[in-house]
Short mmCIF file of C-alpha atoms in Angstrom, two decimals:
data_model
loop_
_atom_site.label_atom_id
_atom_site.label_comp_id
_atom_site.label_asym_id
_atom_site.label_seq_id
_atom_site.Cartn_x
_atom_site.Cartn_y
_atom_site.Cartn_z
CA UNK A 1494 62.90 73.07 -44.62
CA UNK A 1495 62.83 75.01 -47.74
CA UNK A 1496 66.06 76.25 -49.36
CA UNK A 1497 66.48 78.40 -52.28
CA UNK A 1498 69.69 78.62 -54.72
CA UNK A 1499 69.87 82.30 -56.74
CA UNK A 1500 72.43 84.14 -58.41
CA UNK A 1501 73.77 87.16 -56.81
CA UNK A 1502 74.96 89.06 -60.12
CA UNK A 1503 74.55 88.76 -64.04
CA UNK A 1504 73.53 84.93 -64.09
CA UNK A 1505 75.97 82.08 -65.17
CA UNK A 1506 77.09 82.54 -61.73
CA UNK A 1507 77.73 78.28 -61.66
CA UNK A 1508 74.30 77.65 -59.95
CA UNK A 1509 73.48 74.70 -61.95
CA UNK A 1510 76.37 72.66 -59.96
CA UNK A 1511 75.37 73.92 -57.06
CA UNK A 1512 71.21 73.07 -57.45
CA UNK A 1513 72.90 69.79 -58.34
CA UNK A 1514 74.93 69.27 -55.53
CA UNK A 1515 72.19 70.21 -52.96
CA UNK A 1516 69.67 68.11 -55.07
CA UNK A 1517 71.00 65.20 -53.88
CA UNK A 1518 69.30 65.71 -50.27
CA UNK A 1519 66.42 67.33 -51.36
CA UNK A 1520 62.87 65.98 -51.55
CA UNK A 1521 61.85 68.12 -54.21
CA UNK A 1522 63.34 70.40 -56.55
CA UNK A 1523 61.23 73.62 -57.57
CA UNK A 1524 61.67 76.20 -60.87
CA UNK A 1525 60.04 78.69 -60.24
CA UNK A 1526 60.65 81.54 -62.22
CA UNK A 1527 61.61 82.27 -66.10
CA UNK A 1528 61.54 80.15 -68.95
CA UNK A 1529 63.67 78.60 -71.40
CA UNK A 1530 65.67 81.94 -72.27
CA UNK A 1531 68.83 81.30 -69.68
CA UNK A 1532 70.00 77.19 -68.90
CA UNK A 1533 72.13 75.78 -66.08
CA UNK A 1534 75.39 73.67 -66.90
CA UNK A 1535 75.72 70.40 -65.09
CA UNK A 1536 78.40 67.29 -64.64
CA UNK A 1537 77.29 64.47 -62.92
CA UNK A 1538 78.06 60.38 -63.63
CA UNK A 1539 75.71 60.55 -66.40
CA UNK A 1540 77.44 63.41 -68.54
CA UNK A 1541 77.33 67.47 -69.45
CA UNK A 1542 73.90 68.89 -69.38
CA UNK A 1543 72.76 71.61 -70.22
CA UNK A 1544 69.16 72.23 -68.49
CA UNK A 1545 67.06 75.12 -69.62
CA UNK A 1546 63.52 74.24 -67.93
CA UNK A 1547 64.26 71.19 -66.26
CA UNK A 1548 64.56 71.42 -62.02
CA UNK A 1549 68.04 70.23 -61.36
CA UNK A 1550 66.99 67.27 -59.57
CA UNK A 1551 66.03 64.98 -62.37
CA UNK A 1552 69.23 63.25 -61.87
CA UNK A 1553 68.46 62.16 -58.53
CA UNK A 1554 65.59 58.83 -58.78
CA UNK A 1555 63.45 59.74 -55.88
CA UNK A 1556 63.06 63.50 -56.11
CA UNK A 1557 59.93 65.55 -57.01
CA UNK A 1558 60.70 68.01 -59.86
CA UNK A 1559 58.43 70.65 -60.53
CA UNK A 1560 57.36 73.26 -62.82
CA UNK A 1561 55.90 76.40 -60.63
CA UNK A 1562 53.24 78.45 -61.66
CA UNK A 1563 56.03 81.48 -62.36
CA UNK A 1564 57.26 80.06 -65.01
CA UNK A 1565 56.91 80.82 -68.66
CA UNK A 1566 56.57 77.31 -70.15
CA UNK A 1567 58.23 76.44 -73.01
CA UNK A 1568 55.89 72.63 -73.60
CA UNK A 1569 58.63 71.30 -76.57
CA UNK A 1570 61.33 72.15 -75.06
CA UNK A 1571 60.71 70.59 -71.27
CA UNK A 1572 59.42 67.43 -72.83
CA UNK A 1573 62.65 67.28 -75.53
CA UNK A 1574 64.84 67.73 -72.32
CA UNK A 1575 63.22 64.70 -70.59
CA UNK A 1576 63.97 62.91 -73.64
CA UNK A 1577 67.57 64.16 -74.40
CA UNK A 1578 68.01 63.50 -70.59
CA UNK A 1579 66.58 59.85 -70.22
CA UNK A 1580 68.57 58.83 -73.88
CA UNK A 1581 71.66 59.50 -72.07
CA UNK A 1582 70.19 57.23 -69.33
CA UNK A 1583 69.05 59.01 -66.68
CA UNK A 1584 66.43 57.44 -64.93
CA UNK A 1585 62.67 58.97 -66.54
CA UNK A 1586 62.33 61.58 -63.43
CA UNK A 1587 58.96 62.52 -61.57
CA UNK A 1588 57.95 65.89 -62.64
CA UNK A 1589 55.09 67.63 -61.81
CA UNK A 1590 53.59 71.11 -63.57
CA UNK A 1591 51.56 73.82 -61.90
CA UNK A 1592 48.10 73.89 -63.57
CA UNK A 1593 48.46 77.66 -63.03
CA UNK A 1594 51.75 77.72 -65.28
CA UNK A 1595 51.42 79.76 -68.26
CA UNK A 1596 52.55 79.04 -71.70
CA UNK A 1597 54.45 80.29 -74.36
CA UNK A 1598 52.83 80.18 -77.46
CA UNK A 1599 54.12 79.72 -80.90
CA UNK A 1600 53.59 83.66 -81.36
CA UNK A 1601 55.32 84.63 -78.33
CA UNK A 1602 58.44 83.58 -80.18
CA UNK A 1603 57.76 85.03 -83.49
CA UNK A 1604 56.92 88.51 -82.18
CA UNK A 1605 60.37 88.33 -79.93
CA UNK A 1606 62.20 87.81 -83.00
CA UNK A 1607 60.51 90.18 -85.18
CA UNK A 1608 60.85 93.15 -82.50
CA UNK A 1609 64.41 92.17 -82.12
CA UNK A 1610 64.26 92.52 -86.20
CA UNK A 1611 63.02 95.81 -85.77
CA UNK A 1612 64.79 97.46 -83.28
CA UNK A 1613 68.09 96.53 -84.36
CA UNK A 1614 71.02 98.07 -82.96
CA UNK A 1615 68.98 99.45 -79.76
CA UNK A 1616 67.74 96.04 -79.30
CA UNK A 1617 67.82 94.45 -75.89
CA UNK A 1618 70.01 91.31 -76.76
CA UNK A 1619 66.52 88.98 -76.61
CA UNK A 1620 67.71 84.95 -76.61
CA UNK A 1621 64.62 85.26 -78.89
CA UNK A 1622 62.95 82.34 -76.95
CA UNK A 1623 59.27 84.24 -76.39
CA UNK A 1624 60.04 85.87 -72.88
CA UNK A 1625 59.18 89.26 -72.89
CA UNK A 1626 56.32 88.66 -75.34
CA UNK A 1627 54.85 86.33 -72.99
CA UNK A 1628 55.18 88.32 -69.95
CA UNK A 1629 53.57 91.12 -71.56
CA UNK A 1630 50.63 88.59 -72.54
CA UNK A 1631 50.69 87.39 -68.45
CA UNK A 1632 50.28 90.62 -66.97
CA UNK A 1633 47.88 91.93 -69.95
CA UNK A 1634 45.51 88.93 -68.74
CA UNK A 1635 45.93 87.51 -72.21
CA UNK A 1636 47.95 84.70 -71.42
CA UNK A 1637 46.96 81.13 -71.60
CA UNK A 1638 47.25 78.95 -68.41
CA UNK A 1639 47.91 75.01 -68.44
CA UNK A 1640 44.40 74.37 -66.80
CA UNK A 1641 43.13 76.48 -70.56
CA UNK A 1642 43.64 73.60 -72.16
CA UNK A 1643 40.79 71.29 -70.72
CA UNK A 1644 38.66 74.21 -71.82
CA UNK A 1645 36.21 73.21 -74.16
CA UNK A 1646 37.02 73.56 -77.97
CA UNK A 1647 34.33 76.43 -78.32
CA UNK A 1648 35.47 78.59 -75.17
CA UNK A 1649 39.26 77.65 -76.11
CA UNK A 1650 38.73 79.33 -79.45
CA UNK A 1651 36.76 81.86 -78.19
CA UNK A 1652 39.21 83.52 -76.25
CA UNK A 1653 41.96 82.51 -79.13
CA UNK A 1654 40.03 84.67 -81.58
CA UNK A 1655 40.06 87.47 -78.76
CA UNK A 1656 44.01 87.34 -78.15
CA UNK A 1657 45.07 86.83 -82.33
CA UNK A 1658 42.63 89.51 -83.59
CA UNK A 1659 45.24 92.15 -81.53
CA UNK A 1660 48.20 90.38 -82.34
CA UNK A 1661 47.51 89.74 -86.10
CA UNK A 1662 47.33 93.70 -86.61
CA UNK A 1663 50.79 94.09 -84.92
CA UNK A 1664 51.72 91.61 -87.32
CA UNK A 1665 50.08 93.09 -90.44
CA UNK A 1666 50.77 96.57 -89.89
CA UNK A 1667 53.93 97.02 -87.63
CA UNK A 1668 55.71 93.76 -88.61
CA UNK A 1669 54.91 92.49 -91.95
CA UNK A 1670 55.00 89.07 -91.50
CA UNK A 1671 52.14 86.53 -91.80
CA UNK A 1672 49.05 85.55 -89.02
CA UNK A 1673 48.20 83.64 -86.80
CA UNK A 1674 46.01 81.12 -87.72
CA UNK A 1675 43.33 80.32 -84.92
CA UNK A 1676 42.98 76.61 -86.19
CA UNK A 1677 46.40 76.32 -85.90
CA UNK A 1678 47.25 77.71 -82.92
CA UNK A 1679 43.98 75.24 -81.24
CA UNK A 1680 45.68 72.62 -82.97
CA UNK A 1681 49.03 73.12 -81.62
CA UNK A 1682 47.43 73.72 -77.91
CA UNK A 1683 46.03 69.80 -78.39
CA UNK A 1684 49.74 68.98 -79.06
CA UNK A 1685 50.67 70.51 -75.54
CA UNK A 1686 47.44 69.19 -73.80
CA UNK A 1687 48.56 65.47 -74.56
CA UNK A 1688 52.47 66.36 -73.79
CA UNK A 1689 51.53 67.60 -70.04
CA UNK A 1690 48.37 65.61 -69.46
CA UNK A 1691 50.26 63.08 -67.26
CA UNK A 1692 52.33 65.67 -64.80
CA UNK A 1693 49.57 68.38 -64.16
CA UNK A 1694 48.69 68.93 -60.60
CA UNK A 1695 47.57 71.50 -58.11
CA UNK A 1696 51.76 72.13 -57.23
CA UNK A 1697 50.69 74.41 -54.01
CA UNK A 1698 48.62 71.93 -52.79
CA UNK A 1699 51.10 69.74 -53.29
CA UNK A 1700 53.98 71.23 -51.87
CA UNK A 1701 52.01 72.63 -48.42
CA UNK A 1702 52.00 69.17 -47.68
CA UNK A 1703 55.51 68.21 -48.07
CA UNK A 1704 56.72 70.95 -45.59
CA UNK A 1705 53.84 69.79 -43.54
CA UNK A 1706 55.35 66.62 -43.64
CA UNK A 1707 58.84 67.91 -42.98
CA UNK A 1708 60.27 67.42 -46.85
CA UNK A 1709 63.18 68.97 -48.13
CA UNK A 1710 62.22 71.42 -50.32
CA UNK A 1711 64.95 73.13 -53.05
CA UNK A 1712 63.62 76.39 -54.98
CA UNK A 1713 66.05 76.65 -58.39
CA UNK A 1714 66.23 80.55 -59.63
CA UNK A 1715 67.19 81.68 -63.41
CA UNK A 1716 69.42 84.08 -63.95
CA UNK A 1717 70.70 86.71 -61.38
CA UNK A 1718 70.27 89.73 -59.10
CA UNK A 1719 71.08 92.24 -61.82
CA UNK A 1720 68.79 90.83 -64.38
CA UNK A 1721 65.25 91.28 -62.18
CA UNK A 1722 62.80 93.46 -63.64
CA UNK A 1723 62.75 95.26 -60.68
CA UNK A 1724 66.00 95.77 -59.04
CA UNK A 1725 68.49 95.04 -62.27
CA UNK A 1726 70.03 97.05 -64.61
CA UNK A 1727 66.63 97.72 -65.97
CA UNK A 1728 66.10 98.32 -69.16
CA UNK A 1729 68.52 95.24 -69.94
CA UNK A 1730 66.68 92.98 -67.43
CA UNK A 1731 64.67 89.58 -68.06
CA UNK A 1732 60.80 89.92 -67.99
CA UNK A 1733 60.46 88.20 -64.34
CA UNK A 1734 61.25 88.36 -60.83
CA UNK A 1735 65.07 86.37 -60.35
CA UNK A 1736 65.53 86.48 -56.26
CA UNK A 1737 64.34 84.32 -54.05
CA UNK A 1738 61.57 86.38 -52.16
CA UNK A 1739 59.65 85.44 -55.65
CA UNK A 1740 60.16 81.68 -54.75
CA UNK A 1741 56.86 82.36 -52.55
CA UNK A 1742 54.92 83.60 -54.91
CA UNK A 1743 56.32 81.19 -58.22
CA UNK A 1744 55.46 78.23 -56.02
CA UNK A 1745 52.69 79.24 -54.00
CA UNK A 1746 53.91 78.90 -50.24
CA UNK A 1747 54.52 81.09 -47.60
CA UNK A 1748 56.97 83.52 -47.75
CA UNK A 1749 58.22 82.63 -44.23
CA UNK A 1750 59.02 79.34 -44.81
CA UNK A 1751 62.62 79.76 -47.30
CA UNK A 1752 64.85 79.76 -44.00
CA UNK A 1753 68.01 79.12 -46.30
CA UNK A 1754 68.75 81.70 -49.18
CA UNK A 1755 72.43 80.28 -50.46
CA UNK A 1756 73.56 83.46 -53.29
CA UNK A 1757 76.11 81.98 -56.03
CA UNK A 1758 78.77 84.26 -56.91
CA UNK A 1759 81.76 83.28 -59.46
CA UNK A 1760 85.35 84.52 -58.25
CA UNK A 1761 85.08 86.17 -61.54
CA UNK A 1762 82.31 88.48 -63.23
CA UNK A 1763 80.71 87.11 -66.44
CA UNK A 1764 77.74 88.46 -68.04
CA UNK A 1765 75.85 87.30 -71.59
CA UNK A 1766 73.79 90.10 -73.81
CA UNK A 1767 73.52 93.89 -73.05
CA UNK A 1768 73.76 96.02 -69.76
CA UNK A 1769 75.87 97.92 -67.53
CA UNK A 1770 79.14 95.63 -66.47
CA UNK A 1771 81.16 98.24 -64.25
CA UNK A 1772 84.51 95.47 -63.74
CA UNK A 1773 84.08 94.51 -67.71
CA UNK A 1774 87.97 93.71 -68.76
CA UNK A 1775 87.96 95.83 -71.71
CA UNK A 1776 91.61 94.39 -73.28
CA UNK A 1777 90.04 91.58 -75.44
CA UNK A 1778 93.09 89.56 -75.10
CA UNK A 1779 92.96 89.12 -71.07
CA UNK A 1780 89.00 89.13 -71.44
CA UNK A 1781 89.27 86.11 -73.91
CA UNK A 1782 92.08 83.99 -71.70
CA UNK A 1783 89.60 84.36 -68.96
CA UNK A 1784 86.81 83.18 -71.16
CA UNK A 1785 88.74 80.39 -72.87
CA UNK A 1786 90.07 78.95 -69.37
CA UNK A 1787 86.22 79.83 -67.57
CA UNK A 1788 83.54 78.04 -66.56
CA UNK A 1789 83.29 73.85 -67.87
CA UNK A 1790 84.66 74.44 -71.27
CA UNK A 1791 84.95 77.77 -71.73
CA UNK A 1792 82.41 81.01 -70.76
CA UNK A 1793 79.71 80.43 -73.37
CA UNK A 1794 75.70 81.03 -72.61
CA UNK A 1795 74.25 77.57 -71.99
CA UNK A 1796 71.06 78.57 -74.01
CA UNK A 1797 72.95 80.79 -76.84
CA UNK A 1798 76.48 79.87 -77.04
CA UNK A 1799 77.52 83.58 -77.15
CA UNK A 1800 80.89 84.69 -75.73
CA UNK A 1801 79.89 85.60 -72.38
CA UNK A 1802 81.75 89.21 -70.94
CA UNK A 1803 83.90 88.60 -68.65
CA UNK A 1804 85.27 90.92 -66.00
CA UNK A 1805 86.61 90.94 -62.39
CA UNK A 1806 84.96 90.08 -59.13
CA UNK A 1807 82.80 93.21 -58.48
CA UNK A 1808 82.24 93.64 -54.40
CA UNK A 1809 80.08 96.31 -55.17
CA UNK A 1810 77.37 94.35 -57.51
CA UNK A 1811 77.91 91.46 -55.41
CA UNK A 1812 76.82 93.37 -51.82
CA UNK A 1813 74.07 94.46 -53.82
CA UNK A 1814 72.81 91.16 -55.29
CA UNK A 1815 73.34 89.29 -51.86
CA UNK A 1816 71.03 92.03 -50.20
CA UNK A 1817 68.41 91.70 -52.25
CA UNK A 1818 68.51 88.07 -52.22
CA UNK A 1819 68.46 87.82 -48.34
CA UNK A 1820 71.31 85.91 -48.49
CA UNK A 1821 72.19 83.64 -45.58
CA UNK A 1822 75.06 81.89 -47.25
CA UNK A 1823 77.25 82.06 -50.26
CA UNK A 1824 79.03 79.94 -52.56
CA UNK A 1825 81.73 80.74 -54.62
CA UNK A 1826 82.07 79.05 -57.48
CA UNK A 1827 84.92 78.49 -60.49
CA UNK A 1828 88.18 79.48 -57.68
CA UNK A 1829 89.65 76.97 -59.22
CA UNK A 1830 89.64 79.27 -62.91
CA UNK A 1831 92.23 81.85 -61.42
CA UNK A 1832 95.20 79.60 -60.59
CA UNK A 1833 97.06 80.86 -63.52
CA UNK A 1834 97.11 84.61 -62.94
CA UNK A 1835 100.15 86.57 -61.56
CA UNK A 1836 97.53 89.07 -59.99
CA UNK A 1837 93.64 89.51 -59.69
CA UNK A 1838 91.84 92.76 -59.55
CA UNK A 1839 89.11 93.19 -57.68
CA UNK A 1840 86.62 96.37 -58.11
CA UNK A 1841 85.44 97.77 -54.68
CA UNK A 1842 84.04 100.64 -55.76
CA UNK A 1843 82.34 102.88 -58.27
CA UNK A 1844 83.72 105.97 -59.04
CA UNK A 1845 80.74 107.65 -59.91
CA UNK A 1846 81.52 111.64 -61.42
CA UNK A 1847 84.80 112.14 -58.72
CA UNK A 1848 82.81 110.55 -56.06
CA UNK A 1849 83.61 106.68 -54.94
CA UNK A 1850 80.74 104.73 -53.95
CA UNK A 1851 80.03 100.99 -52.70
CA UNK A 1852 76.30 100.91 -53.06
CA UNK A 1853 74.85 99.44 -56.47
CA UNK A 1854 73.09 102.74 -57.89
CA UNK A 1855 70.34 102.85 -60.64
CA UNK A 1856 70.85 102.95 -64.13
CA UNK A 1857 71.20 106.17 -65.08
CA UNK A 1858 74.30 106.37 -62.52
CA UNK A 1859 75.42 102.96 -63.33
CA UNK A 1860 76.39 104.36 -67.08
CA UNK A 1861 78.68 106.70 -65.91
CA UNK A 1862 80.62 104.76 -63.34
CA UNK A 1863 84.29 103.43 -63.37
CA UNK A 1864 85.91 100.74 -61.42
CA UNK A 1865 87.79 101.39 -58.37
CA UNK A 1866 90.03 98.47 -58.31
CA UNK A 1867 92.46 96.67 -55.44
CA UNK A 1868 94.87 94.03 -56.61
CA UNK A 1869 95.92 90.99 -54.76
CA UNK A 1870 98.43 88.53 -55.38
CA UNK A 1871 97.30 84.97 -57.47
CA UNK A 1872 98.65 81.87 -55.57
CA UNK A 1873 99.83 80.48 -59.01
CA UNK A 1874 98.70 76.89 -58.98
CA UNK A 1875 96.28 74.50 -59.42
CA UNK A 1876 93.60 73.95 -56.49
CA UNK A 1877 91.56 71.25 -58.20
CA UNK A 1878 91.06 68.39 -55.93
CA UNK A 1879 91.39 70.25 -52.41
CA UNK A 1880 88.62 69.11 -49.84
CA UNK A 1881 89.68 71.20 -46.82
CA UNK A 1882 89.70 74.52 -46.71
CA UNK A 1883 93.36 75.04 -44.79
CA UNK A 1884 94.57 73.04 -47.43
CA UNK A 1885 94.08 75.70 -50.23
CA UNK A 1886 97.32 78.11 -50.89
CA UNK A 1887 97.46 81.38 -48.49
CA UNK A 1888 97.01 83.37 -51.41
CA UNK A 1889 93.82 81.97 -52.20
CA UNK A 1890 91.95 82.07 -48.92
CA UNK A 1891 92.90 86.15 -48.42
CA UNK A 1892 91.60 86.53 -51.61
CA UNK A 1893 88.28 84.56 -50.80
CA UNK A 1894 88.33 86.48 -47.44
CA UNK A 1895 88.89 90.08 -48.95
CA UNK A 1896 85.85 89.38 -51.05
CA UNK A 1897 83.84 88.25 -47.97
CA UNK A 1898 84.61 91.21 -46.20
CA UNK A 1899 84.11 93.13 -48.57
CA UNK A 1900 80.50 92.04 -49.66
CA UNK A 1901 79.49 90.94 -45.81
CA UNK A 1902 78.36 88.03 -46.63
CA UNK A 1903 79.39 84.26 -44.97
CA UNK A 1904 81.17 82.47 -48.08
CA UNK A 1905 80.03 78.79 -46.92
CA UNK A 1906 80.81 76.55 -50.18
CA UNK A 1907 83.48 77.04 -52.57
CA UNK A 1908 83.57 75.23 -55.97
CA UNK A 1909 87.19 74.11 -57.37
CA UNK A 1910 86.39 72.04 -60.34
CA UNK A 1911 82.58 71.25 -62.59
CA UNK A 1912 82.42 68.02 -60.77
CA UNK A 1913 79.22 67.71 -57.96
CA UNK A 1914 81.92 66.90 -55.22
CA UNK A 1915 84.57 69.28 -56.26
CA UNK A 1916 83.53 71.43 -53.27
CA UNK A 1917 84.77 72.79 -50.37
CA UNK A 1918 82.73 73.53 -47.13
CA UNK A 1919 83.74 76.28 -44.87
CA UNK A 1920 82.36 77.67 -41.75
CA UNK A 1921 82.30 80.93 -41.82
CA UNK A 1922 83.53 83.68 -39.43
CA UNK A 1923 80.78 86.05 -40.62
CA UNK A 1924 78.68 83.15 -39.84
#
């Protein structure tokens, strides 16, 4: 059985808990997609973490973790997380990295700063960790896979020179900063060899055999719906593929073999960096009660520790982000958050120039719509602690089953607290 966990809207949907939580009866835990540029928050016996490459299952002894061959590989920063991760005792997990991974290089993250530099106020809100840099390098076949590194030192520096010639004129001429040096930059790549040398593996290989064998396989997704190069609010997208039908590919197995998609959706909208947010709350002083009260500690990206945005639940985004996903169960997390308001507004629809719409439209539409909004009563308590679903306030579940009617979707789990078992398991009618 292979399951995948994605987020159905902006990111920072809560699918770090979630990963977690399922984790626990999974064989292996896959990342397959993105880098370092997004993390997911998680609480757990051993403490807060805050994973940014890591699978979500190195808290569990016996689980597989692995790196996919989709992702962009930060080398540091994975092996500082194992470290940071194990100091705080957690038991040194079993990872494994595609040999087909590709890796950020020490340039990838100089050039994302210095375009950021340069394009200043029309730039794209870059976490300025190497990611669009790098996919440009992927798909330009310039990119530098793990198995690159047990190259020998003569073709390694070969195709080096080939790859810094190009980049040190950007740097000379558009940039102004200094080069690359290619001695360096071999140098640097012996660092990573020695870092990865004990986890690299043929991953596909690998992981044919575990469904073969009837393993429980969990694919972990970055970011959100709305942030996919292809079906976001493109231009203000991430570099890869975020739902799960890239799973396949980012791991190499078949696509028919992800029988569970499970969408994460907050009961609130929160978004970090740049990009159409139709249910934004635009009065700074609700926006930042929201915020303050949010998430485990406040909404704050788990990477950048920016103020996230914060809006209402938007059905419309939501429908969208679940459809593309091929969602076959939701869970809706941080319920628990809106306990303290009178009222909650909910957008159902975009009001696009007079005309009221429920389907997610591109860009260029996106920018000129306006919330349609419905308002239901709060239930004005706290819900922290409930394990049954009839046990939550009337309020509450109309308000969870507006949204699910609304979006079509079978809300399964609901989250009421950043604990792994603050959860509440629901079958639903949709279902």
């Amino acid at each position: 059985m292979v399951k995948a966990v994605v987020g159905a809207n902006w990111g920072d949907e809560g699918k770090g808990k979630i990963t977690d939580m399922l984790a626990q009866n999974a064989d292996v835990v896959v990342r397959f997609q993105g880098g370092a540029n997004a993390g997911h928050t998680i609480k757990n016996k051993y403490g807060k973490f805050a994973l940014h490459t890591l699978p979500s299952g190195v808290f569990n002894e016996n689980t597989v973790n692995i790196i996919g061959n989709g992702v962009a590989l930060n080398i540091p920063i994975l092996m500082n997380e194992v470290n940071e991760i194990v100091k705080k005792g957690v038991p040194k997990p079993i990872i494994m990295i595609s040999e087909r991974a590709q890796i950020i290089m020490p340039y990838h993250i100089k050039f994302d700063e210095y375009e950021e530099e340069r394009l200043a106020g029309r730039s794209f809100g870059s976490t300025k960790s190497g990611i669009a840099p790098f996919y440009s390098d992927k798909f330009a076949k310039i990119g530098f896979q793990i198995s690159d590194l047990w190259e020998t030192e003569e073709a390694l520096k070969e195709k080096l020179a080939g790859v810094i010639v190009q980049k040190n004129v950007l740097l000379e001429h558009l940039y102004h900063k200094p080069l690359i040096d290619i001695d360096e930059t071999f140098r640097t790549l012996m660092q990573y060899k020695e870092m990865v040398a004990p986890y690299v593996c043929d991953v596909a290989s690998y992981l044919q055999k575990a469904i073969a064998d009837g393993k429980t396989v969990l694919l972990e997704g970055q970011l959100g719906t709305l942030k996919d190069c292809d079906h976001g609010i493109y231009p203000m997208v991430t570099s890869s593929n975020t739902i799960a039908a890239y799973g396949a590919v980012g791991c190499g197995i078949a696509p028919y073999e992800i029988k569970t998609i499970i969408s994460v959706c907050k009961a609130y909208s929160s978004a970090v960096g740049a990009g159409e947010f139709v249910s934004e709350i635009h009065d700074e002083a609700v926006a930042d009660e929201l915020r303050k009260r949010g998430g485990d500690g406040g909404e704050y990206g788990a990477t950048t520790g920016r103020p996230r945005r914060m809006g209402w639940f938007d059905c419309v985004a939501s429908k969208y982000g679940c459809r593309l996903q091929g969602t076959t169960d939701v869970a809706f997390t941080v319920l628990d958050v809106l306990g303290y308001l009178d009222e909650i507004p909910v957008c159902v629809g975009y009001d696009i120039d007079g005309e009221v719409t429920t389907e997610f439209p591109v860009t260029r539409l996106l920018k000129k719509a306006k919330p349609v909004y419905e308002t239901l009563p709060g239930w004005k308590c706290d819900i922290a602690g409930i394990k049954e679903y009839e046990q939550l306030p009337e309020n509450c579940r109309k308000y969870i089953e507006f949204i699910e009617k609304k979006i079509g979707y079978p809300i399964t789990m609901i989250s009421n607290g950043p604990a792994r078992d603050d959860i509440i398991y629901r079958k639903s009618p949709l279902k």
